Coordinates of C-alpha atoms in Angstrom, one line a residue:
M1 CA 116.4 100.1 106.8
L2 CA 114.1 99.2 103.9
H3 CA 114.6 95.9 102.1
I4 CA 112.7 95.0 99.0
Y5 CA 112.2 91.7 97.3
N6 CA 113.7 92.1 93.8
T7 CA 112.1 89.8 91.3
Y8 CA 115.2 90.1 89.1
S9 CA 117.6 88.7 91.8
R10 CA 114.9 86.6 93.6
Q11 CA 116.0 87.9 97.0
K12 CA 115.4 90.7 99.4
E13 CA 117.9 93.5 98.9
L14 CA 118.8 96.6 100.9
F15 CA 117.0 99.5 99.1
K16 CA 119.5 102.0 97.7
P17 CA 117.9 104.4 95.3
L18 CA 120.1 106.0 92.6
D19 CA 119.5 109.4 94.4
P20 CA 119.6 108.9 98.2
K21 CA 116.8 111.4 98.7
H22 CA 114.6 110.8 95.6
V23 CA 112.8 107.6 94.5
R24 CA 111.6 107.3 91.0
M25 CA 109.0 104.6 90.5
Y26 CA 107.0 103.4 87.4
V27 CA 104.0 101.0 87.6
C28 CA 102.2 99.5 84.6
G29 CA 98.6 100.7 84.7
M30 CA 95.3 99.9 83.0
T31 CA 94.4 99.1 79.4
V32 CA 91.2 101.1 79.3
Y33 CA 88.6 99.2 77.3
D34 CA 86.4 97.9 80.2
Y35 CA 85.8 98.4 84.0
C36 CA 88.7 97.5 86.3
H37 CA 88.4 94.2 88.2
L38 CA 89.5 93.4 91.7
G39 CA 92.8 92.1 90.5
H40 CA 93.6 95.5 89.1
G41 CA 92.4 96.9 92.4
R42 CA 95.0 94.9 94.3
M43 CA 97.8 96.2 92.1
V44 CA 96.9 99.9 92.5
V45 CA 96.3 99.5 96.3
V46 CA 99.7 97.7 96.7
F47 CA 101.7 100.3 94.9
D48 CA 99.7 103.1 96.5
M49 CA 100.9 101.6 99.8
V50 CA 104.5 101.4 98.5
Q51 CA 104.6 105.1 97.5
R52 CA 102.9 106.1 100.8
W53 CA 105.6 104.3 102.8
L54 CA 108.4 105.7 100.8
R55 CA 107.1 109.2 101.4
A56 CA 106.5 108.4 105.1
S57 CA 110.2 107.2 105.2
G58 CA 111.3 110.7 104.2
Y59 CA 112.0 110.2 100.4
D60 CA 110.8 112.5 97.7
V61 CA 109.0 110.3 95.3
T62 CA 108.1 110.6 91.6
Y63 CA 105.5 108.0 90.9
V64 CA 104.4 107.3 87.3
R65 CA 101.5 105.0 86.4
N66 CA 100.7 104.8 82.7
I67 CA 97.4 104.3 80.8
T68 CA 97.3 102.2 77.7
D69 CA 94.8 103.9 75.5
I70 CA 95.7 102.2 72.2
D71 CA 95.6 98.4 71.9
D72 CA 93.9 95.6 69.9
K73 CA 91.3 95.1 72.6
I74 CA 90.5 98.8 72.6
I75 CA 90.1 98.9 68.9
K76 CA 87.9 95.8 68.9
R77 CA 85.6 97.2 71.6
A78 CA 85.3 100.6 70.0
L79 CA 84.3 99.0 66.7
E80 CA 81.7 96.8 68.5
N81 CA 80.3 99.9 70.2
G82 CA 80.4 102.1 67.2
E83 CA 82.3 104.8 69.0
S84 CA 85.7 106.5 68.6
I85 CA 88.8 105.3 70.3
R86 CA 89.0 108.5 72.3
A87 CA 85.4 108.4 73.4
L88 CA 85.8 104.8 74.6
T89 CA 89.1 105.3 76.5
D90 CA 87.9 108.6 78.0
R91 CA 84.8 106.9 79.3
F92 CA 86.7 104.1 81.0
I93 CA 89.4 106.4 82.3
T94 CA 86.7 108.3 84.1
A95 CA 85.3 105.0 85.5
M96 CA 88.8 103.9 86.5
N97 CA 89.4 107.1 88.4
E98 CA 86.0 106.8 90.2
D99 CA 87.0 103.3 91.3
F100 CA 90.5 104.2 92.4
T101 CA 89.3 107.3 94.3
A102 CA 86.8 105.1 96.2
L103 CA 89.7 102.7 97.2
G104 CA 91.7 105.6 98.6
I105 CA 94.3 105.6 95.9
Q106 CA 96.4 108.8 95.8
K107 CA 96.9 110.1 92.3
P108 CA 100.4 109.3 90.8
D109 CA 102.6 112.3 90.0
H110 CA 102.3 111.4 86.3
E111 CA 99.7 109.4 84.5
P112 CA 100.7 109.4 80.9
R113 CA 98.6 108.1 78.1
A114 CA 100.3 106.0 75.5
T115 CA 98.9 108.0 72.6
E116 CA 100.7 111.1 74.0
Y117 CA 104.1 109.5 73.6
V118 CA 104.2 108.1 70.1
P119 CA 107.1 110.3 69.0
Q120 CA 109.2 109.0 71.9
M121 CA 108.3 105.4 71.0
L122 CA 109.4 106.1 67.4
D123 CA 112.7 107.5 68.5
M124 CA 113.4 104.4 70.6
I125 CA 112.4 102.0 67.8
S126 CA 114.8 103.9 65.5
T127 CA 117.6 103.5 68.1
L128 CA 116.9 99.8 68.4
E129 CA 117.0 99.5 64.6
K130 CA 120.4 101.2 64.5
N131 CA 121.7 98.9 67.2
G132 CA 120.7 95.8 65.1
L133 CA 117.8 94.9 67.4
A134 CA 114.9 95.7 65.2
Y135 CA 113.8 94.9 61.6
Q136 CA 110.9 95.6 59.4
A137 CA 109.1 92.4 58.3
D138 CA 107.4 91.9 54.9
S139 CA 104.1 92.7 56.6
G140 CA 105.3 96.2 57.4
D141 CA 105.5 95.4 61.2
V142 CA 108.7 96.3 63.0
N143 CA 109.9 93.5 65.3
Y144 CA 112.5 93.2 68.0
V145 CA 115.3 90.7 67.6
V146 CA 114.9 88.7 70.8
R147 CA 117.9 86.4 70.3
G148 CA 120.1 89.5 69.7
F149 CA 119.7 90.6 73.3
K150 CA 122.1 88.7 75.5
N151 CA 120.2 88.9 78.8
Y152 CA 116.7 88.0 77.5
G153 CA 115.0 85.7 80.0
R154 CA 116.9 86.9 83.1
L155 CA 113.8 88.4 84.8
S156 CA 111.5 85.4 84.2
G157 CA 114.4 83.0 84.9
K158 CA 113.9 81.0 81.7
S159 CA 116.2 80.2 78.8
L160 CA 115.2 81.3 75.3
D161 CA 114.3 77.8 74.4
E162 CA 111.8 77.6 77.2
L163 CA 110.1 80.8 76.5
R164 CA 107.1 81.2 74.2
A165 CA 105.6 84.3 72.8
G166 CA 103.2 86.0 75.2
E167 CA 99.4 86.3 75.1
R168 CA 99.4 89.6 73.3
V169 CA 102.3 88.8 70.9
A170 CA 101.0 87.5 67.6
V171 CA 103.3 85.0 65.9
A172 CA 103.4 86.1 62.3
S173 CA 104.9 84.0 59.5
D174 CA 107.3 86.8 58.5
K175 CA 109.0 87.0 61.9
R176 CA 112.6 85.8 61.9
D177 CA 112.0 84.0 65.1
P178 CA 108.7 83.1 66.9
L179 CA 110.0 84.9 70.0
D180 CA 110.4 88.2 68.2
F181 CA 107.8 90.7 69.3
V182 CA 106.3 93.6 67.6
L183 CA 107.4 97.2 68.2
W184 CA 105.4 98.9 65.5
K185 CA 102.2 97.5 64.0
S186 CA 101.6 98.3 60.3
A187 CA 98.2 99.8 59.7
K188 CA 95.5 97.7 58.1
A189 CA 93.2 99.2 55.6
D190 CA 90.0 98.4 57.6
E191 CA 91.3 99.8 60.8
P192 CA 89.9 103.2 62.1
E193 CA 91.9 106.3 61.1
D194 CA 92.4 107.3 64.8
T195 CA 94.6 104.2 65.3
K196 CA 97.2 105.3 62.7
W197 CA 100.3 107.4 63.1
P198 CA 102.9 108.2 60.5
S199 CA 106.4 106.7 61.0
P200 CA 109.5 105.9 59.0
W201 CA 108.0 102.5 58.4
G202 CA 104.7 103.7 57.2
L203 CA 101.3 104.3 58.9
G204 CA 100.8 102.2 62.0
R205 CA 100.6 102.2 65.8
P206 CA 102.9 101.1 68.6
G207 CA 103.1 97.6 70.0
W208 CA 102.1 97.2 73.6
H209 CA 105.6 96.8 75.2
I210 CA 107.3 99.8 73.7
E211 CA 105.0 102.3 75.4
C212 CA 106.3 101.7 78.9
S213 CA 110.0 101.8 77.8
A214 CA 109.4 105.2 76.1
M215 CA 107.2 106.8 78.8
S216 CA 109.4 105.7 81.7
K217 CA 112.5 107.1 79.9
A218 CA 110.7 110.4 79.1
L219 CA 109.4 110.9 82.7
L220 CA 112.0 109.2 84.9
G221 CA 115.2 109.1 82.8
E222 CA 117.2 106.2 81.3
R223 CA 117.6 104.6 84.7
F224 CA 115.3 104.6 87.7
D225 CA 114.7 102.8 91.0
I226 CA 111.5 100.7 91.1
H227 CA 109.4 99.2 88.3
G228 CA 106.2 97.4 89.5
G229 CA 103.1 95.6 88.2
G230 CA 101.1 92.4 88.6
A231 CA 102.9 89.1 88.5
D232 CA 101.4 88.3 85.1
L233 CA 103.4 91.2 83.6
Q234 CA 106.8 89.6 84.5
F235 CA 106.7 87.8 81.1
P236 CA 106.4 88.8 78.4
H237 CA 105.8 92.5 79.1
H238 CA 108.5 93.3 81.6
E239 CA 111.0 91.0 80.0
N240 CA 110.4 92.8 76.8
E241 CA 110.7 96.2 78.4
I242 CA 114.2 95.3 79.7
A243 CA 115.2 94.1 76.2
Q244 CA 113.9 97.4 74.6
S245 CA 115.2 99.9 77.2
E246 CA 118.6 98.3 77.7
G247 CA 118.9 97.4 74.0
A248 CA 118.4 101.1 73.2
L249 CA 120.7 102.2 76.0
C250 CA 123.5 99.7 75.8
G251 CA 123.0 97.4 72.7
G252 CA 122.6 93.7 72.6
E253 CA 125.2 92.9 75.2
G254 CA 123.2 94.7 77.9
C255 CA 124.4 97.2 80.4
G256 CA 126.6 95.2 82.7
C257 CA 126.6 95.8 86.5
D258 CA 127.3 98.8 88.7
A259 CA 129.5 99.2 91.7
D260 CA 127.0 97.3 93.9
D261 CA 127.1 94.4 91.5
K262 CA 123.5 95.2 90.5
P263 CA 122.4 95.1 86.9
N264 CA 123.2 98.5 85.5
G265 CA 120.2 98.6 83.3
F266 CA 117.2 100.8 83.4
V267 CA 115.6 99.5 86.6
R268 CA 117.3 98.6 90.0
Y269 CA 114.3 96.9 91.7
W270 CA 111.5 94.9 90.1
M271 CA 108.4 94.4 92.2
H272 CA 105.4 92.2 91.3
N273 CA 102.2 91.7 93.3
G274 CA 100.5 88.4 93.6
F275 CA 97.2 87.4 92.0
I276 CA 93.8 87.5 93.5
R277 CA 92.4 84.0 93.1
V278 CA 88.8 82.6 92.8
D279 CA 88.5 78.9 93.3
N280 CA 92.3 78.5 93.0
E281 CA 92.5 80.3 89.6
K282 CA 93.8 83.7 88.9
M283 CA 91.1 86.3 88.6
S284 CA 91.2 87.7 85.1
K285 CA 89.0 88.9 82.3
S286 CA 90.3 86.2 80.0
L287 CA 89.2 83.5 82.3
G288 CA 85.8 85.1 82.9
N289 CA 86.0 84.7 86.7
F290 CA 86.5 88.3 87.6
F291 CA 84.5 90.8 89.8
T292 CA 84.7 94.4 88.8
I293 CA 85.7 96.9 91.5
R294 CA 82.3 98.6 91.2
D295 CA 80.4 95.4 91.5
V296 CA 82.2 94.6 94.8
L297 CA 81.7 98.1 96.1
Q298 CA 77.9 97.6 95.7
E299 CA 78.2 95.1 98.6
Y300 CA 81.2 96.3 100.6
D301 CA 82.5 99.6 101.9
A302 CA 85.6 100.6 99.8
E303 CA 87.8 100.8 102.9
V304 CA 86.9 97.2 103.7
V305 CA 88.1 96.2 100.2
R306 CA 91.4 98.1 100.7
F307 CA 91.9 96.5 104.2
F308 CA 91.2 93.1 102.7
I309 CA 94.0 93.7 100.2
L310 CA 96.5 95.1 102.7
R311 CA 96.0 92.3 105.2
A312 CA 97.9 90.0 102.8
Q313 CA 101.6 90.2 102.0
Y314 CA 101.7 91.8 98.6
R315 CA 103.5 89.0 96.8
S316 CA 101.3 86.2 98.1
P317 CA 98.1 84.9 96.4
L318 CA 94.9 86.4 97.9
N319 CA 91.8 84.3 98.0
Y320 CA 88.6 86.2 97.2
S321 CA 85.3 85.1 98.8
E322 CA 82.4 86.5 100.8
D323 CA 83.9 84.9 103.9
T324 CA 87.3 86.6 103.5
L325 CA 85.6 90.0 102.8
N326 CA 83.2 89.6 105.7
D327 CA 86.1 88.7 108.0
A328 CA 88.0 91.9 106.8
R329 CA 84.9 93.9 107.5
A330 CA 84.6 92.6 111.1
A331 CA 88.3 93.1 111.7
L332 CA 88.3 96.7 110.4
A333 CA 85.2 97.4 112.6
R334 CA 87.3 96.3 115.7
L335 CA 89.9 98.9 114.9
Y336 CA 87.3 101.6 114.4
T337 CA 85.6 100.6 117.7
A338 CA 88.8 101.3 119.5
L339 CA 88.7 104.9 118.1
K340 CA 85.0 105.5 118.8
P341 CA 85.5 107.3 122.1
F342 CA 88.0 109.5 120.4
D343 CA 86.0 110.7 117.3
G344 CA 87.4 113.9 116.1
L345 CA 91.1 112.9 116.4
T346 CA 93.3 114.0 113.6
V347 CA 96.5 112.3 112.3
G348 CA 99.5 113.5 114.3
E349 CA 103.3 113.4 114.0
I350 CA 104.5 109.9 114.6
D351 CA 107.2 109.3 117.2
W352 CA 109.0 106.3 115.6
S353 CA 110.8 105.5 118.8
E354 CA 107.5 104.6 120.5
P355 CA 107.4 100.7 120.7
H356 CA 104.3 100.2 118.6
A357 CA 105.6 102.6 115.9
T358 CA 109.0 101.0 116.0
A359 CA 107.4 97.6 115.4
F360 CA 105.2 99.0 112.6
K361 CA 108.2 100.5 110.9
A362 CA 110.2 97.3 111.1
A363 CA 107.4 95.4 109.4
M364 CA 107.1 97.9 106.6
D365 CA 110.8 98.1 106.1
D366 CA 110.8 94.3 105.7
D367 CA 109.5 94.3 102.1
F368 CA 106.3 96.2 103.0
N369 CA 105.1 93.4 105.3
T370 CA 101.6 94.8 105.8
P371 CA 100.2 91.7 107.6
V372 CA 102.6 92.3 110.5
A373 CA 102.1 96.0 110.3
V374 CA 98.3 95.5 110.6
S375 CA 98.9 93.1 113.6
V376 CA 100.7 96.0 115.3
L377 CA 97.5 98.1 114.7
F378 CA 95.5 95.5 116.5
E379 CA 97.9 95.4 119.4
L380 CA 97.6 99.1 119.7
A381 CA 93.8 99.0 119.5
N382 CA 93.7 96.5 122.4
Y383 CA 95.9 98.8 124.4
V384 CA 93.5 101.7 123.7
N385 CA 90.5 99.6 124.7
K386 CA 92.1 98.8 128.0
T387 CA 93.6 102.2 128.9
A388 CA 91.4 104.7 127.0
D389 CA 94.7 106.5 126.3
A390 CA 94.1 109.4 123.9
A391 CA 97.8 109.5 122.8
A392 CA 97.7 105.8 121.9
A393 CA 94.4 106.4 120.0
Q394 CA 96.0 109.1 118.0
L395 CA 99.0 106.9 117.2
L396 CA 96.7 104.2 116.0
K397 CA 94.9 106.6 113.7
S398 CA 98.3 108.0 112.5
L399 CA 99.9 104.7 111.8
A400 CA 96.8 103.4 110.0
G401 CA 96.7 106.6 108.0
V402 CA 100.1 105.7 106.5
L403 CA 98.3 102.7 104.9
G404 CA 95.4 104.8 103.9
L405 CA 93.2 103.3 106.7
L406 CA 91.0 104.7 109.5
E407 CA 90.8 108.0 107.9
R408 CA 87.1 108.5 108.6
S409 CA 85.3 109.1 111.9
A410 CA 84.6 105.8 113.7
S411 CA 80.9 106.7 113.9
E412 CA 80.6 107.0 110.2
F413 CA 82.2 103.7 109.5
L414 CA 80.4 101.8 112.3
Q415 CA 77.0 103.2 111.4
A416 CA 77.4 101.9 107.9
G417 CA 78.6 98.6 109.2
G418 CA 81.4 98.3 106.6
Q419 CA 78.8 97.8 103.8
A420 CA 78.1 99.9 100.8
S421 CA 76.3 103.1 101.8
D422 CA 72.7 102.3 100.9
I423 CA 71.1 103.4 104.2
D424 CA 68.8 106.4 104.6
V425 CA 70.4 108.2 107.5
A426 CA 67.6 110.8 107.7
Q427 CA 65.0 108.1 108.0
I428 CA 66.9 106.3 110.8
E429 CA 67.5 109.5 112.8
A430 CA 63.8 110.5 112.3
L431 CA 62.7 107.1 113.7
I432 CA 65.1 107.5 116.7
E433 CA 63.6 110.9 117.4
Q434 CA 60.1 109.4 117.2
R435 CA 61.2 106.7 119.7
K436 CA 62.6 109.3 122.0
A437 CA 59.2 111.2 121.9
A438 CA 57.3 107.9 122.6
K439 CA 59.5 107.2 125.6
A440 CA 59.0 110.7 126.9
A441 CA 55.3 110.2 126.6
K442 CA 55.7 106.8 128.4
D443 CA 54.3 105.0 125.3
F444 CA 56.8 102.2 125.7
A445 CA 54.9 99.9 123.3
Q446 CA 55.4 102.4 120.5
A447 CA 59.0 102.9 121.5
D448 CA 59.5 99.1 121.3
A449 CA 57.7 98.9 118.0
I450 CA 60.1 101.6 116.6
R451 CA 63.1 99.7 117.9
A452 CA 61.8 96.5 116.2
Q453 CA 61.3 98.5 113.0
L454 CA 64.9 99.7 113.1
T455 CA 66.1 96.1 113.8
E456 CA 64.1 95.0 110.8
M457 CA 66.0 97.6 108.8
G458 CA 69.3 96.2 110.0
I459 CA 70.0 99.0 112.5
A460 CA 70.9 98.4 116.2
I461 CA 70.5 101.2 118.7
E462 CA 72.0 101.7 122.1
D463 CA 70.7 104.1 124.7
K464 CA 73.4 106.1 126.4
A465 CA 73.4 108.5 129.4
G466 CA 71.9 111.9 129.0
G467 CA 69.3 110.7 126.4
V468 CA 71.9 110.1 123.7
V469 CA 71.1 107.2 121.3
E470 CA 73.8 105.7 119.2
W471 CA 73.1 103.5 116.2
R472 CA 75.0 101.2 113.9
R473 CA 74.4 98.8 111.1
L474 CA 74.0 95.2 112.2

């Protein structure tokens, strides 16, 4: 049975969704003012893997991943570019979708934009105000009363005195407490008109944290099963979501516990993926040490990048370097090589009682332990190489497909060599035909010269029986 590490309890727990047949999951998505970096790529690959495994385990899944399309950084970038908020965010949403499609990310069931849910945010803020958990400051901003919520700090494991306002939470002089965070930002005269919405507290726009509380409630209900995101969102964002959602639902005392002695709040299981690190620092735009997904995909095949991410346990740090990506490329090539004699195989029904499938399932049920699951794929590949067993090859392809891997033909991947597709297939095949003609004419010098030309282009060729010539990237 599936066990998930719950950040809230800091232990693995048996997964028991509210509805035994239906899992509802919300993941914090992108703030769309720039291209996504590889750290974002890890997050979406991880939770794509999670929803794939839940579906493979027989659950119906409703997966929501939001888009933040109103934010201080978005406004700043739009003003710098001289374009509207909508034009900027539409442009980067298109780029985001291109990147995620390349990485094999399946579309979530819902992908709400924050600007589409402002009425729901206003309703929640009004409820918090009625519950004594929100107030309007002299500046016009509406702030949350952090010390009014009894359980604040439980997710991050810190006391109120240890906590500080987060990176995106401006400490204003008219706040009652530095820890109070903004729910509604009062409009400034010099801000663009497309950043202003009417509200009971005057023109303004939502704070960052309230959007996820409002959108998750609207799409998944007051309580749901899994809430995910990067580890950097644990505080303040997710801590503030708990305060908002449970403060609106149950008031300052929180929601207590259910029959399983689990917090009876709006989320049962909190999941956070680890950082990608460069030189032992978190990869992030604020540190300036990030690589965009599209930059990486200029050098490496997108499936190599996906495999690189899934080889690591999702909660552990993942070191980015050329060496680690090159190793991932070579390892993925070994799996595809095992399938090469069986090109044309399709994904089949998985017999979970088969020993390799059983081991794979046990790994995935152990908090989505993809490193162990991938090791099972290599064991199966070795068996296929030794036995040429077509059923085992199909099982290899089918199990890998659960992770979004090995979905292409082996020849296609191996010919590209796991690198970005910048080769001219027509030119290569034309040279191979010229070499065949030279050999038929017994012009072996010309044939050798063409082989040397292909080698210079980074292409290896192998002569097979019956005049067949196979090629791959070196």
